[in-house]
Short mmCIF file of C-alpha atoms in Angstrom, two decimals:
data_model
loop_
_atom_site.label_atom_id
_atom_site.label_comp_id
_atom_site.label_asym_id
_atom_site.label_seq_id
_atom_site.Cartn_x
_atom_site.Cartn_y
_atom_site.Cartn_z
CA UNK A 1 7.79 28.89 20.73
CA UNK A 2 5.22 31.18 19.07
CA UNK A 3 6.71 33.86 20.77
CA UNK A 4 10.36 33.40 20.06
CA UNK A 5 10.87 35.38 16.92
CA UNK A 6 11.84 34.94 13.22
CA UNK A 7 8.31 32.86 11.80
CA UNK A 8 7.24 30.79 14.12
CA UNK A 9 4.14 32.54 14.79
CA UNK A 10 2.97 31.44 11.43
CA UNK A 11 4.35 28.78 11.24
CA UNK A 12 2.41 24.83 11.68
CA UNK A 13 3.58 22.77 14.33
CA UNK A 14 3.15 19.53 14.24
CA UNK A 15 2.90 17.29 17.48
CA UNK A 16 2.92 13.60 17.81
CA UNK A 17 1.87 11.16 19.81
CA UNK A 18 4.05 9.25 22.40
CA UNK A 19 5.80 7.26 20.45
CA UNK A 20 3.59 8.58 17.17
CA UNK A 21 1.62 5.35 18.08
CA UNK A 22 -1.91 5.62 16.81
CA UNK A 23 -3.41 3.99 20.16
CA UNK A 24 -6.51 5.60 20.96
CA UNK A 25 -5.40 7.00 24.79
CA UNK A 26 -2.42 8.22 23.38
CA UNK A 27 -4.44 10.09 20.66
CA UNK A 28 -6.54 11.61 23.13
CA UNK A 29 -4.33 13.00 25.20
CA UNK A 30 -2.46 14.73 22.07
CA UNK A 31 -6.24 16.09 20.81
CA UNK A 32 -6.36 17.51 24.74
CA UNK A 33 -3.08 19.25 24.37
CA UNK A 34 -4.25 20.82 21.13
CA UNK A 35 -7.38 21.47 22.03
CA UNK A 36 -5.84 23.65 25.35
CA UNK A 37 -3.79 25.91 23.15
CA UNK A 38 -6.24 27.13 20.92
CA UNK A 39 -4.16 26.86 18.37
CA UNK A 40 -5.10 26.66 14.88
CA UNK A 41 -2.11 25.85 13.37
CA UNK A 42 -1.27 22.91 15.47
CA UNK A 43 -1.22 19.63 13.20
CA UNK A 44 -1.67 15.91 15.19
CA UNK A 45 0.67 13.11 13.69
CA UNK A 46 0.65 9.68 14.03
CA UNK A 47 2.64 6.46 12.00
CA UNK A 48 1.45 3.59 10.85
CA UNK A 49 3.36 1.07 9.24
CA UNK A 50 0.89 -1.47 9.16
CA UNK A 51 -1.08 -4.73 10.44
CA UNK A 52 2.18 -5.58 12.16
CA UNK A 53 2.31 -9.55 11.28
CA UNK A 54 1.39 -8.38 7.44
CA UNK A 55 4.13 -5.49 7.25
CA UNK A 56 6.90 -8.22 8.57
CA UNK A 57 5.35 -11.06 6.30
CA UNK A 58 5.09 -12.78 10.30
CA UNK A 59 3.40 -15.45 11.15
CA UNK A 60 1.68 -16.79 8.05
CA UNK A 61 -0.13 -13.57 7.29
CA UNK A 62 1.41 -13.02 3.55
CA UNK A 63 -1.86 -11.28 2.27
CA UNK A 64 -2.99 -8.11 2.25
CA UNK A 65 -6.45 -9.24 3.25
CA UNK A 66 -9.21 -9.40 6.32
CA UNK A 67 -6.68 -8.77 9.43
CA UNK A 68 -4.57 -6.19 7.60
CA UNK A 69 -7.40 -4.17 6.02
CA UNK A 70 -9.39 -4.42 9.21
CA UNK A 71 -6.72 -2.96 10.97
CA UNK A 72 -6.07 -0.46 8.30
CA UNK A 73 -9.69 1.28 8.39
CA UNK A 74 -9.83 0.71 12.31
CA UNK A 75 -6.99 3.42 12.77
CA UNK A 76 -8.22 5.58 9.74
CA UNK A 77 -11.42 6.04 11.32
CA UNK A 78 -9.39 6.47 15.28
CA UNK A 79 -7.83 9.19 13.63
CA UNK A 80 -10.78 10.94 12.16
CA UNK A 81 -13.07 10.66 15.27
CA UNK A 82 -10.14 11.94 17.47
CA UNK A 83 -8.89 14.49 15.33
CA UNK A 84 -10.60 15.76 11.93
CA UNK A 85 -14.11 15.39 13.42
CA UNK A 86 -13.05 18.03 16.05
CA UNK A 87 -10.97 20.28 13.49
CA UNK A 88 -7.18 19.28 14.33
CA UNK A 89 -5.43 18.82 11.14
CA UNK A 90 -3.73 15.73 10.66
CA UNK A 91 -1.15 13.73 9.30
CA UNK A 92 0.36 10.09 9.11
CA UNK A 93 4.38 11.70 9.45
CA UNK A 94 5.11 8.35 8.63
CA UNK A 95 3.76 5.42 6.44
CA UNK A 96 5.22 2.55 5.02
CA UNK A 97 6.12 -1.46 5.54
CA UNK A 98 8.27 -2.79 7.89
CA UNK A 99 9.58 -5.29 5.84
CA UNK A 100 10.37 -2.46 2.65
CA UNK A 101 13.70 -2.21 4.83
CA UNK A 102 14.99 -5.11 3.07
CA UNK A 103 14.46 -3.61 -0.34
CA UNK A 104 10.94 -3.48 -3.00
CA UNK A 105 11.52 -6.76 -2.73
CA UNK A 106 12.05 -8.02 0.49
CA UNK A 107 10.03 -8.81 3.43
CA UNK A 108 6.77 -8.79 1.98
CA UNK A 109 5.22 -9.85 -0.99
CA UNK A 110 4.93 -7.22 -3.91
CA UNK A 111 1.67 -7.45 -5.42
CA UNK A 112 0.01 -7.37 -1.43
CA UNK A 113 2.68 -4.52 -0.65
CA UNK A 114 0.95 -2.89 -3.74
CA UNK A 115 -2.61 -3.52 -2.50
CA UNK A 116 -1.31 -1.86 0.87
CA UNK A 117 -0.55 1.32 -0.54
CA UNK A 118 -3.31 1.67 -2.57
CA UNK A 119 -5.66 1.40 0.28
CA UNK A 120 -3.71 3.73 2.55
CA UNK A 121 -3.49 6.37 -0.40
CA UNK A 122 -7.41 5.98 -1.09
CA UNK A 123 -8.40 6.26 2.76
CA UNK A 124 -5.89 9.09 3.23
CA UNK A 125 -8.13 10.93 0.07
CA UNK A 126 -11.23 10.14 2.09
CA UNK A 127 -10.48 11.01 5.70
CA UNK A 128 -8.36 13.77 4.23
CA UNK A 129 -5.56 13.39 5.49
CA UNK A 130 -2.23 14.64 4.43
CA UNK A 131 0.72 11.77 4.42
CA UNK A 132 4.44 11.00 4.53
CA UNK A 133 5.83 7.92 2.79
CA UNK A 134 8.57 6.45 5.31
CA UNK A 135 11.88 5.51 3.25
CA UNK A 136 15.28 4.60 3.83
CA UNK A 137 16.72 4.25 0.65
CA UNK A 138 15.28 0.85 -0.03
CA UNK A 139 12.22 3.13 -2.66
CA UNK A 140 14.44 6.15 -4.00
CA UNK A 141 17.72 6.73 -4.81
CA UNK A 142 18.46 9.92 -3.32
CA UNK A 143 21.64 10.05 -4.87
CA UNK A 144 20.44 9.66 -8.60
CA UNK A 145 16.86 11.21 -7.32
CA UNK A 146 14.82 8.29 -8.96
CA UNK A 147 13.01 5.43 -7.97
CA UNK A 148 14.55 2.06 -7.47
CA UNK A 149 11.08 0.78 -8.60
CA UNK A 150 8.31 3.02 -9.84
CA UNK A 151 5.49 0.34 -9.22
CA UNK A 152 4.66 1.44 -5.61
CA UNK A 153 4.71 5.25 -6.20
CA UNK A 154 2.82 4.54 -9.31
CA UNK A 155 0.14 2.42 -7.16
CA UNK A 156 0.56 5.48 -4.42
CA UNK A 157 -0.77 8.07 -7.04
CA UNK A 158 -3.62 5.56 -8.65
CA UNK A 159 -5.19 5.48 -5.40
CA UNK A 160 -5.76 9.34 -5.13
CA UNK A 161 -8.57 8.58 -8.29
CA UNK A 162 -9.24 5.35 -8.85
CA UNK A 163 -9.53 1.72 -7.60
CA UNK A 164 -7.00 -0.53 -9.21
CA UNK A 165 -7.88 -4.19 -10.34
CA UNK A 166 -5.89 -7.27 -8.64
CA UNK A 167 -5.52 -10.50 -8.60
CA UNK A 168 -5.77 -12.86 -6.01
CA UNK A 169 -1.91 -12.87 -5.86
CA UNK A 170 1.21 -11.77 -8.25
CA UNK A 171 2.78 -14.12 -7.78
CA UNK A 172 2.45 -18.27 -9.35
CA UNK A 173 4.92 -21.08 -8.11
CA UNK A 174 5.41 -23.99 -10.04
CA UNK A 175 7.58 -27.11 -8.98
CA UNK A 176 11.34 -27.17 -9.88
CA UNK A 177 10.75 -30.87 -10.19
CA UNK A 178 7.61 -33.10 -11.38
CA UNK A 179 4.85 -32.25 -13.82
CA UNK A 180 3.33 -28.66 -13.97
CA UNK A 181 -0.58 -28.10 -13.37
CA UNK A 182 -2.44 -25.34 -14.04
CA UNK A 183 -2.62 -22.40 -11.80
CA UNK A 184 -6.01 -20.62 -11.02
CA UNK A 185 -5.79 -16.69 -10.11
CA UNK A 186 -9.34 -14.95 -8.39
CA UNK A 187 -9.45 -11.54 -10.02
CA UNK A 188 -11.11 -8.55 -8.45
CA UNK A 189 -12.15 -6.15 -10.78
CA UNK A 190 -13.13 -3.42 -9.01
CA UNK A 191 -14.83 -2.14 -12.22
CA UNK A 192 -12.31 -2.90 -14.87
CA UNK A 193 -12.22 -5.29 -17.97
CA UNK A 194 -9.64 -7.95 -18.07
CA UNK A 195 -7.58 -6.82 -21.47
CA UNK A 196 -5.27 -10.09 -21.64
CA UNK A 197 -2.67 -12.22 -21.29
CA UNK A 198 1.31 -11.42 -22.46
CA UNK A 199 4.43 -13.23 -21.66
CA UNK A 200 7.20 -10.47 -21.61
CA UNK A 201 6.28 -8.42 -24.89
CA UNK A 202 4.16 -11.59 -26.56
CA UNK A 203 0.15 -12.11 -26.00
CA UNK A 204 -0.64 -15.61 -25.09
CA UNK A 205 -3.60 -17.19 -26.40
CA UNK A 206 -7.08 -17.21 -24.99
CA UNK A 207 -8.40 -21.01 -24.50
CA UNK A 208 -4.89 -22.29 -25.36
CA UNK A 209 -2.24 -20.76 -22.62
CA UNK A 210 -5.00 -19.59 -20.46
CA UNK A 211 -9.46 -19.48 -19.82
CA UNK A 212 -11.00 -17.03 -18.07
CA UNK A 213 -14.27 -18.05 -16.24
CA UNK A 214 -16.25 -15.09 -14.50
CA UNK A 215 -13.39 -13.57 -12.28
CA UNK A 216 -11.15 -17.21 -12.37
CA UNK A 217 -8.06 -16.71 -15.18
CA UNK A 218 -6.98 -20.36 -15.04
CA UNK A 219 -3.20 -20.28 -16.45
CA UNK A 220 -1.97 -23.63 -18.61
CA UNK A 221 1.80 -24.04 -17.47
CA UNK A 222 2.92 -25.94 -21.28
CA UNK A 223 4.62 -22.64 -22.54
CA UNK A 224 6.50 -21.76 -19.45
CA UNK A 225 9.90 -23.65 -18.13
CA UNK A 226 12.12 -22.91 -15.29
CA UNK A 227 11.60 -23.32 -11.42
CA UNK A 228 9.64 -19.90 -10.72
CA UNK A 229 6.97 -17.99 -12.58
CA UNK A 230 5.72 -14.84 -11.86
CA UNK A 231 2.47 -13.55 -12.77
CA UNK A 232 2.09 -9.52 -12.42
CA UNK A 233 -1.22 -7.86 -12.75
CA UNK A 234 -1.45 -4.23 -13.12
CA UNK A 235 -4.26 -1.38 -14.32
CA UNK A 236 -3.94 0.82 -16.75
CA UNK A 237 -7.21 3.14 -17.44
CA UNK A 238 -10.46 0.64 -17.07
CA UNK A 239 -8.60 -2.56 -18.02
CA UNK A 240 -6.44 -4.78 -16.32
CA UNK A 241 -3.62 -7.03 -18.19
CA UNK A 242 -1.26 -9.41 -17.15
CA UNK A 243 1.82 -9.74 -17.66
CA UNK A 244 4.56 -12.77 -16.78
CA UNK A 245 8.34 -13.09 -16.46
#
């Protein structure tokens, strides 16, 4: 190929795995190959979609917590120690969710979909490696050239600089029949202040519709009717609001 004319002397090529699977033999036998050509413009690419049970919202693992994290930072660091460490550029060709096929709002759970792509954009600053967002329509209208929903690419460019601060989950279900109870959220921080409470454009009061305790934002259910509530926490600067609809 370098030899066939036109730019492609210059030009990077990229080579994947079999498959593009991040397994670790796999990976080694593609840092071989580059290694052989002496080839500085070779780039190694691998996909990753995922803790697999997570990124299909399969078997009971709805959370973007312990397993999927885990499994997240296990491959991260695979691909540094097989790669960057020995000076082969690299890059995830594809990243993404399984279950995104279905639509922002399919498969898997928002707010932990959120949490996913945060931590894949902040370990992709910190290994340094470049990456490809995997879509199929169910992100951006290529057509209109805008974004079905701007909350994941907004999450995707907040974790280039900063840590965002979450909640415990996004979303709060209340029965369609019976009384309502309160509703206790965990919030992580990670360094900002909580700002408040609003449902659609309104605040909510402090100590009537809702207490915060340390990190626990206890929610009173008396203003809210309806068989599904939805609690949305996002970060803006160093503070962190929520929001309900």
């Amino acid at each position: 190929m370098r030899g066939s004319g036109g730019g492609n002397a210059q030009w990077l090529l990229v080579l994947p795995t079999l498959g593009d699977t991040p397994n670790q033999s796999l990976m080694d036998d593609l840092a071989a190959t580059i290694r052989s050509f002496h080839d500085p413009r070779m780039v190694a690419s691998v996909h990753y979609d995922g803790c697999y049970p997570f990124s299909v919202n399969l078997a009971g693992q709805t959370r973007f917590d312990g397993p999927a994290r885990t499994d997240l930072a296990k491959v991260f660091k695979r691909v540094h120690d097989t790669f960057l460490a020995r000076g082969i550029p690299t890059m995830f060709g594809e990243y993404g969710v399984l279950g995104c096929d279905f639509g922002p709002s399919g498969g898997v759970e928002r707010g932990e979909m959120l949490k996913y792509f945060e931590a894949f954009g902040a370990a992709a600053c910190t290994r340094g490696v470049a990456t490809l967002l995997w879509d199929n329509g169910s992100f951006f209208d290529r057509t209109s050239m805008k974004w079905h929903d701007p909350g994941p690419f907004q999450q995707i460019r907040w974790s280039w600089t900063t840590t965002s601060g979450t909640a415990s989950s996004d979303m709060v279900f209340v029965p369609g029949d019976g009384p309502v109870t309160d509703r206790t959220l965990t919030l992580n921080p990670n360094g900002a202040a909580f700002r408040g409470l609003g449902q659609g454009g309104t605040d909510v009061a402090k100590g009537r519709d809702y207490t915060l305790s340390g990190n626990r934002l206890k929610l009173a259910f008396h203003f809210w009717s309806g068989t599904t509530a939805t609690y949305y926490m996002a970060k803006s600067g160093t503070s962190v609001t929520g929001t309900t609809a």
